[in-house]
Amino acid sequence: MRELIAKKYVNALLKTTTSEELNTILDSLASLVSAFGLEKFQNIIKSPHVSATQKEALVLELLENPSQKVINLIKLLGENDRLGLLPAIKSDLDYQLSLQQNRFEGTVEGSFELSREQLSALESSFGKKFNATIQLKSEKSDYPGIK
């Protein structure tokens, strides 16, 4: 449900911004989303005892030189008690921007880490196959093989 609501905000941003503005907005949202990793911050955002204007002010204080569109987005989300959607909005906006730019990121998991040369070979072969820019990273896991 949250993703559907977030998608409406993302669609509005995509229709009203240039790709340069989208990158600026994404940078701002990335710094905010990292704050959602803190339990105290989440408690404040979810708290019914903190007013919407106080929540907006807190979120805006975390940003350095936010654009007017970011300020308006934060205020709109705050008025509708939807500041908790910021991580979903950032994630979906990231996805939509990567679709527009035909650029994708992925993770190769396996019982051993791949070398940079092996990753480059995979990136180039997948890039040719899908006609896109692919960026891969390797992670070691308990999975017996590669996925």
GROMACS .gro file of C-alpha atoms in nm, residues 52-109:
model
   58
   52ALA     CA    1   0.344   1.784   1.159
   53THR     CA    2   0.525   2.119   1.146
   54GLN     CA    3   0.784   1.998   1.398
   55LYS     CA    4   0.842   1.684   1.193
   56GLU     CA    5   0.877   1.892   0.874
   57ALA     CA    6   1.124   2.124   1.047
   58LEU     CA    7   1.329   1.827   1.173
   59VAL     CA    8   1.347   1.670   0.828
   60LEU     CA    9   1.434   2.001   0.660
   61GLU     CA   10   1.711   2.064   0.915
   62LEU     CA   11   1.882   1.745   0.799
   63LEU     CA   12   1.919   1.882   0.446
   64GLU     CA   13   2.196   2.109   0.326
   65ASN     CA   14   2.070   2.367   0.073
   66PRO     CA   15   1.756   2.180  -0.036
   67SER     CA   16   1.594   2.281  -0.364
   68GLN     CA   17   1.250   2.437  -0.359
   69LYS     CA   18   1.099   2.117  -0.499
   70VAL     CA   19   1.246   1.913  -0.213
   71ILE     CA   20   1.113   2.165   0.040
   72ASN     CA   21   0.769   2.151  -0.120
   73LEU     CA   22   0.777   1.770  -0.123
   74ILE     CA   23   0.869   1.756   0.246
   75LYS     CA   24   0.595   2.006   0.334
   76LEU     CA   25   0.336   1.816   0.130
   77LEU     CA   26   0.433   1.485   0.288
   78GLY     CA   27   0.431   1.646   0.633
   79GLU     CA   28   0.085   1.798   0.586
   80ASN     CA   29  -0.054   1.459   0.488
   81ASP     CA   30   0.136   1.272   0.763
   82ARG     CA   31   0.334   1.076   0.504
   83LEU     CA   32   0.695   1.158   0.588
   84GLY     CA   33   0.742   0.787   0.652
   85LEU     CA   34   0.711   0.735   0.275
   86LEU     CA   35   1.043   0.905   0.203
   87PRO     CA   36   1.244   0.577   0.181
   88ALA     CA   37   0.987   0.426  -0.058
   89ILE     CA   38   0.980   0.745  -0.267
   90LYS     CA   39   1.361   0.749  -0.289
   91SER     CA   40   1.375   0.382  -0.383
   92ASP     CA   41   1.111   0.414  -0.656
   93LEU     CA   42   1.263   0.737  -0.786
   94ASP     CA   43   1.600   0.561  -0.807
   95TYR     CA   44   1.442   0.279  -1.002
   96GLN     CA   45   1.258   0.509  -1.244
   97LEU     CA   46   1.571   0.715  -1.306
   98SER     CA   47   1.776   0.402  -1.378
   99LEU     CA   48   1.509   0.293  -1.627
  100GLN     CA   49   1.525   0.632  -1.799
  101GLN     CA   50   1.904   0.620  -1.817
  102ASN     CA   51   1.911   0.249  -1.904
  103ARG     CA   52   2.153   0.193  -1.613
  104PHE     CA   53   2.120  -0.093  -1.367
  105GLU     CA   54   2.303  -0.220  -1.058
  106GLY     CA   55   2.319  -0.570  -0.923
  107THR     CA   56   2.485  -0.801  -0.675
  108VAL     CA   57   2.649  -1.134  -0.747
  109GLU     CA   58   2.633  -1.357  -0.440
   0.00000   0.00000   0.00000
